[in-house]
C-alpha positions as a Markdown table, in Angstrom:
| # | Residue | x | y | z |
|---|---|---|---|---|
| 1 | Unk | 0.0 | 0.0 | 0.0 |
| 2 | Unk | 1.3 | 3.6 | -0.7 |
| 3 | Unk | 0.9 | 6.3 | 1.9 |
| 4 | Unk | 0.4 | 10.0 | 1.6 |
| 5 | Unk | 3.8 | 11.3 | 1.2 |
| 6 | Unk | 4.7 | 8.8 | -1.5 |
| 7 | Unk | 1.5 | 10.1 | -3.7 |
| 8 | Unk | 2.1 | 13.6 | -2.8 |
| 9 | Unk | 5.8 | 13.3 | -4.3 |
| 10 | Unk | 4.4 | 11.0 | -7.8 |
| 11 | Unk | 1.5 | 14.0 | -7.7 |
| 12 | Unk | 4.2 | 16.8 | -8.0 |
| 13 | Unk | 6.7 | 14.8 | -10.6 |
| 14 | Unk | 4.0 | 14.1 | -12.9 |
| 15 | Unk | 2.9 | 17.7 | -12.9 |
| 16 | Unk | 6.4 | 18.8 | -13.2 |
| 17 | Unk | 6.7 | 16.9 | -16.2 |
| 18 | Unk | 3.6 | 17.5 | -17.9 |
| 19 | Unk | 4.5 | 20.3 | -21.0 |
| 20 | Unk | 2.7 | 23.7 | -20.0 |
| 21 | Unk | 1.4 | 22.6 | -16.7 |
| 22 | Unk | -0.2 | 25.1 | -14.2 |
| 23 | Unk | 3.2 | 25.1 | -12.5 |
| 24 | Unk | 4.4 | 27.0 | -15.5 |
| 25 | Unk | 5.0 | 31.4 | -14.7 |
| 26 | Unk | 3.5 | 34.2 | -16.8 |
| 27 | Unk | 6.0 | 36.1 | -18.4 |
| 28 | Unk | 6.0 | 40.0 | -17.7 |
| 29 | Unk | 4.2 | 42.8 | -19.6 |
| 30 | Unk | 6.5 | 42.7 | -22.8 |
| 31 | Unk | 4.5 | 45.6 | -24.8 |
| 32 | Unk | 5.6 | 49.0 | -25.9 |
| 33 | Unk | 7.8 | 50.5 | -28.3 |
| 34 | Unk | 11.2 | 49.7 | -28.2 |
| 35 | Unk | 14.4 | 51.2 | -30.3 |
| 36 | Unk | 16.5 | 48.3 | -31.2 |
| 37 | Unk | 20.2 | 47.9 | -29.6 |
| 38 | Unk | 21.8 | 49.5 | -32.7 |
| 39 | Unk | 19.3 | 52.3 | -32.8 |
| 40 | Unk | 18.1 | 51.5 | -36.6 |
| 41 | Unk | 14.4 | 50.9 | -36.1 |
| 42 | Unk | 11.8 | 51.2 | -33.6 |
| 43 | Unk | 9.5 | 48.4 | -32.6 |
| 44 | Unk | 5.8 | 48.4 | -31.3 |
| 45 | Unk | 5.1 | 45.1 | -29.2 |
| 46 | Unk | 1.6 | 44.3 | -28.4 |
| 47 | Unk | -0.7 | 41.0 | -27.6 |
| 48 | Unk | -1.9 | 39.3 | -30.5 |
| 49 | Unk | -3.9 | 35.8 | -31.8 |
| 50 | Unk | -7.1 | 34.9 | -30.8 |
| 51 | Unk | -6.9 | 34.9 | -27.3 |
| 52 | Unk | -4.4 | 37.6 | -26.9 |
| 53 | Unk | -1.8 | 35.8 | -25.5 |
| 54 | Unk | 0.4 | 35.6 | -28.1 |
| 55 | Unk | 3.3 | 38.8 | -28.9 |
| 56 | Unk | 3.3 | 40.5 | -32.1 |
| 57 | Unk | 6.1 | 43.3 | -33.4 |
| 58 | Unk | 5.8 | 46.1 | -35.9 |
| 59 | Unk | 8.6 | 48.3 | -37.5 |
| 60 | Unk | 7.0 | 52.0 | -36.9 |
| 61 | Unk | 10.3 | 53.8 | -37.1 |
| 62 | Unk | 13.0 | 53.7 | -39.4 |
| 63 | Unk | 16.5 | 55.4 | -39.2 |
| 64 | Unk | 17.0 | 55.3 | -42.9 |
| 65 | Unk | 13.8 | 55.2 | -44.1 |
| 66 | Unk | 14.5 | 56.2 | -47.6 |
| 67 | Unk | 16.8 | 53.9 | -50.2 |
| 68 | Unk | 19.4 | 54.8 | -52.1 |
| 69 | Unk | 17.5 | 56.6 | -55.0 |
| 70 | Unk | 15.0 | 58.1 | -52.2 |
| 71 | Unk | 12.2 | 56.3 | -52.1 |
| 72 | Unk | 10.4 | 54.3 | -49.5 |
| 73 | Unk | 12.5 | 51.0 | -48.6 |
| 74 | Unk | 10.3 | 47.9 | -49.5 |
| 75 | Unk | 10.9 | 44.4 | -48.0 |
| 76 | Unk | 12.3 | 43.1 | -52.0 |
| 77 | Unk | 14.2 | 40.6 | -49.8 |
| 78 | Unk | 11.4 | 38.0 | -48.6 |
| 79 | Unk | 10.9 | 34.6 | -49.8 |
| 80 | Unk | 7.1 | 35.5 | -50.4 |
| 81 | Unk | 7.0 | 37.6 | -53.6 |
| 82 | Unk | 3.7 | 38.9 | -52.9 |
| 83 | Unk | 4.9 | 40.9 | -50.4 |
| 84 | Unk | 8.2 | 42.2 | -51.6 |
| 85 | Unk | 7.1 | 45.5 | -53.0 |
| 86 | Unk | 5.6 | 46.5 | -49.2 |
| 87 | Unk | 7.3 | 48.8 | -47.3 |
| 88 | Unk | 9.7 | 48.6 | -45.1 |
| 89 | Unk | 8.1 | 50.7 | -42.6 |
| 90 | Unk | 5.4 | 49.3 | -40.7 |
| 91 | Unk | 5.7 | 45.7 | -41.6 |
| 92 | Unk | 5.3 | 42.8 | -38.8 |
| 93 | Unk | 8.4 | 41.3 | -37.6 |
| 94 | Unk | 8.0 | 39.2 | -34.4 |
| 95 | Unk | 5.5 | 36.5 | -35.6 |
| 96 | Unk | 3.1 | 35.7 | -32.7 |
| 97 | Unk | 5.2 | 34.5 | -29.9 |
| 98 | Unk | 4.0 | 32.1 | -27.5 |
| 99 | Unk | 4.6 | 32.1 | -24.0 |
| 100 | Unk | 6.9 | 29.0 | -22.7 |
| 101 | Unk | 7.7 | 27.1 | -19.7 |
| 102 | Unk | 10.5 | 29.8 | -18.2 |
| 103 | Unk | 8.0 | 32.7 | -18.2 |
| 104 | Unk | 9.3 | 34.2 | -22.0 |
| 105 | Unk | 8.3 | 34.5 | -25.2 |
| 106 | Unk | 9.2 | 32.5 | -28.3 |
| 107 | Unk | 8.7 | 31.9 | -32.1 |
| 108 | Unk | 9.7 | 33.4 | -35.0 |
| 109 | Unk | 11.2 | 36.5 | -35.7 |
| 110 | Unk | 11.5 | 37.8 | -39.4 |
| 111 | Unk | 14.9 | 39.5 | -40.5 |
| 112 | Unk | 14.2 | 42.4 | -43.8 |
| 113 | Unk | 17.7 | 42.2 | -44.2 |
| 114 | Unk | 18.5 | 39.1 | -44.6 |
| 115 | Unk | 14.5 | 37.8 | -46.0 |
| 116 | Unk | 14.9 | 35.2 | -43.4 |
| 117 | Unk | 13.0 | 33.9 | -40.7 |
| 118 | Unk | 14.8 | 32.8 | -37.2 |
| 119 | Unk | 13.8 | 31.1 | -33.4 |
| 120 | Unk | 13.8 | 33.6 | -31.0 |
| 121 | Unk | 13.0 | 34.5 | -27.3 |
| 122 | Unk | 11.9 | 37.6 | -25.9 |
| 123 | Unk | 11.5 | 38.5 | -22.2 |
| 124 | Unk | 11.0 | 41.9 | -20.0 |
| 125 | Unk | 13.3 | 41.5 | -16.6 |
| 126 | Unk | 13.2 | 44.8 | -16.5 |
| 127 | Unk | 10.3 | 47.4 | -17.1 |
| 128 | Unk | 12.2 | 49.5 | -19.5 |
| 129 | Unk | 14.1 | 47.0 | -21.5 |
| 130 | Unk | 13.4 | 43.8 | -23.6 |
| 131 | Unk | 15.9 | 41.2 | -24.1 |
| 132 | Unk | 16.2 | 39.4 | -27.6 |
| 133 | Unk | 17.6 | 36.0 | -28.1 |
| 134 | Unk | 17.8 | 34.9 | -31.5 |
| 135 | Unk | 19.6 | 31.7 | -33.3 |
| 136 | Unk | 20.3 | 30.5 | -36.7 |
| 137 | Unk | 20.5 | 26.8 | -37.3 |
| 138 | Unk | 19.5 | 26.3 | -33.7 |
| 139 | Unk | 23.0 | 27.0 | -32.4 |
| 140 | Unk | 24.2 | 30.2 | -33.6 |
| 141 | Unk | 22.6 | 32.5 | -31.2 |
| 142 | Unk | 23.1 | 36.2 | -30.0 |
| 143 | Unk | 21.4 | 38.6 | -28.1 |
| 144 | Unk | 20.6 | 41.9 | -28.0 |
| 145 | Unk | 18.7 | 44.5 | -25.6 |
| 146 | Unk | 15.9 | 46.7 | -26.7 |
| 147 | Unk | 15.2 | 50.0 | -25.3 |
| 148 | Unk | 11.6 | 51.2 | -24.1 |
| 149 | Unk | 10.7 | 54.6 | -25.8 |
| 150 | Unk | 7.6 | 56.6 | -24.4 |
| 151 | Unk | 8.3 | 59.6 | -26.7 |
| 152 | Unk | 7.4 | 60.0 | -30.7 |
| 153 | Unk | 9.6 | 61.1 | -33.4 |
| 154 | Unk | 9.1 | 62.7 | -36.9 |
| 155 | Unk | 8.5 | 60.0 | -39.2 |
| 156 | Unk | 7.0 | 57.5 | -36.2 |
| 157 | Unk | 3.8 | 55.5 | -37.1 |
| 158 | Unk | 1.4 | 56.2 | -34.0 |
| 159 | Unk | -2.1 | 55.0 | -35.0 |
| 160 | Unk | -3.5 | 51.6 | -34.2 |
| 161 | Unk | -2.2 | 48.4 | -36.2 |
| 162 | Unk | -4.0 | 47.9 | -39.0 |
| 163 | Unk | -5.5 | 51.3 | -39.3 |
| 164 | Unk | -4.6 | 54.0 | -41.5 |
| 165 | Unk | -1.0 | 55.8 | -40.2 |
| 166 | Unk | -0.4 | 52.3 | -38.0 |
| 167 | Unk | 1.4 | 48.8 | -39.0 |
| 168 | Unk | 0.5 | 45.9 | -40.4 |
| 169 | Unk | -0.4 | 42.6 | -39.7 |
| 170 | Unk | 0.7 | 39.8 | -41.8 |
| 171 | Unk | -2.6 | 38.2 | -42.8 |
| 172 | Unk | -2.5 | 35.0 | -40.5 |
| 173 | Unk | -2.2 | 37.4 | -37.8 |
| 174 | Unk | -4.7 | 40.3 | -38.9 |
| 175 | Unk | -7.8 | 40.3 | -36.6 |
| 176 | Unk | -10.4 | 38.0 | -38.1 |
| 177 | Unk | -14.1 | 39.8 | -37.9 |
| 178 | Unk | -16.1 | 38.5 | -35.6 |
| 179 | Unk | -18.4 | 35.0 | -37.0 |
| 180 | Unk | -22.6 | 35.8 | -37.5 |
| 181 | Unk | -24.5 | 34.1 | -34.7 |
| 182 | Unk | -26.3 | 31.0 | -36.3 |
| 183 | Unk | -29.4 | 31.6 | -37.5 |
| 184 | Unk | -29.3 | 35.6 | -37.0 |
| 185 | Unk | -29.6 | 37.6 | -40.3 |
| 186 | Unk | -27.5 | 40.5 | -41.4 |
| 187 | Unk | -29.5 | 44.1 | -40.5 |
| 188 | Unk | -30.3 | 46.0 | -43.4 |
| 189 | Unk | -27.8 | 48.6 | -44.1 |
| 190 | Unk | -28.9 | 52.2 | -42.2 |
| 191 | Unk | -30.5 | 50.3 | -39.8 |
| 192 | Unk | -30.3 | 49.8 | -35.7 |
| 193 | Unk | -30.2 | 46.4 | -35.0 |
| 194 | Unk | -33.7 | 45.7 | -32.9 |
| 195 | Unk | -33.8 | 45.3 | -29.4 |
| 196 | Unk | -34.0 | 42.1 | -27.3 |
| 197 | Unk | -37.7 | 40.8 | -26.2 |
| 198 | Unk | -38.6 | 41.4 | -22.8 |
| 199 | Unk | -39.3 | 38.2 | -20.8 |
């Protein structure tokens, strides 16, 4: 026969070894904007997916936001040819990070440079600064610390993502409109929709 203490401890190792358990910590508040370590771009950060847990990025600052013959830069670098000829500025970069078992962020990060996609982890120790791990090939890796910006300057996209003057969401992560109800029927247009029955 087993007693107490001997279930208690085959209780907690099962837990402890079950992926994304209960016993797992929430990562910090990771959103705001952030200028990058080598002070090229700044970054908006803010919850994302359908439950808003995941962490989405946006370029809304450029240092250089012209090319060489001065015009707008465009992403002409990204495997997807249907979006090389967007700009630069205000494309999504951090690709809906989830949260993981040591209280971060990870998932995919997308490089404009470089038209590549690589693993990353983001987490906020401190309120003011995000910490950026990325890695190549799974082993390559280097960090870098972002640094939290509360002020706006001239050429900075302010307005909401996906509205006009804000970022934009790549389309698996643009907001989906909301599903009809079954069985309810669209209101005619210029009209208020009617008000519920009283019991």
């Amino acid at each position: 026969m087993i007693d107490r203490s001997t279930l208690a401890a085959l209780a907690g190792l099962t837990l402890a070894t079950l992926p994304g358990s209960a016993l797992a910590a929430t990562p910090n508040d990771a959103t705001g904007t952030y200028l990058t370590e080598d002070g090229r771009a700044r970054i908006r950060v803010e919850k994302c997916g359908p439950q808003n847990t995941n962490l989405c990025g946006y370029v809304v600052w450029l240092k250089v936001p012209l090319n060489d013959k001065g015009q707008p830069r465009v992403d002409f670098k990204n495997p997807d040819t249907k979006k090389q000829a967007r700009p630069s500025l205000g494309h999504q970069l951090i690709m809906g990070l989830k949260p993981d078992a040591d209280a971060r962020y990870a998932g995919k990060i997308y490089n404009a440079d470089e038209g590549k996609f690589y693993d990353v982890t983001m987490w906020a120790d401190q309120p003011t600064e995000l910490s950026v791990r990325g890695c190549m090939l799974g082993f390559l890796c280097g960090s870098q610390t972002w640094s939290k910006v509360n002020d706006v300057v001239p050429g900075q996209l302010t307005a909401a993502t996906n509205q006009p003057g804000g970022p934009r969401s790549d389309a698996e992560w643009a907001p989906k409109p909301a599903a009809p109800k079954p069985g309810a029927k669209p209101a005619a247009p210029g009209t208020a929709p009617a008000a519920p029955a009283a019991e």
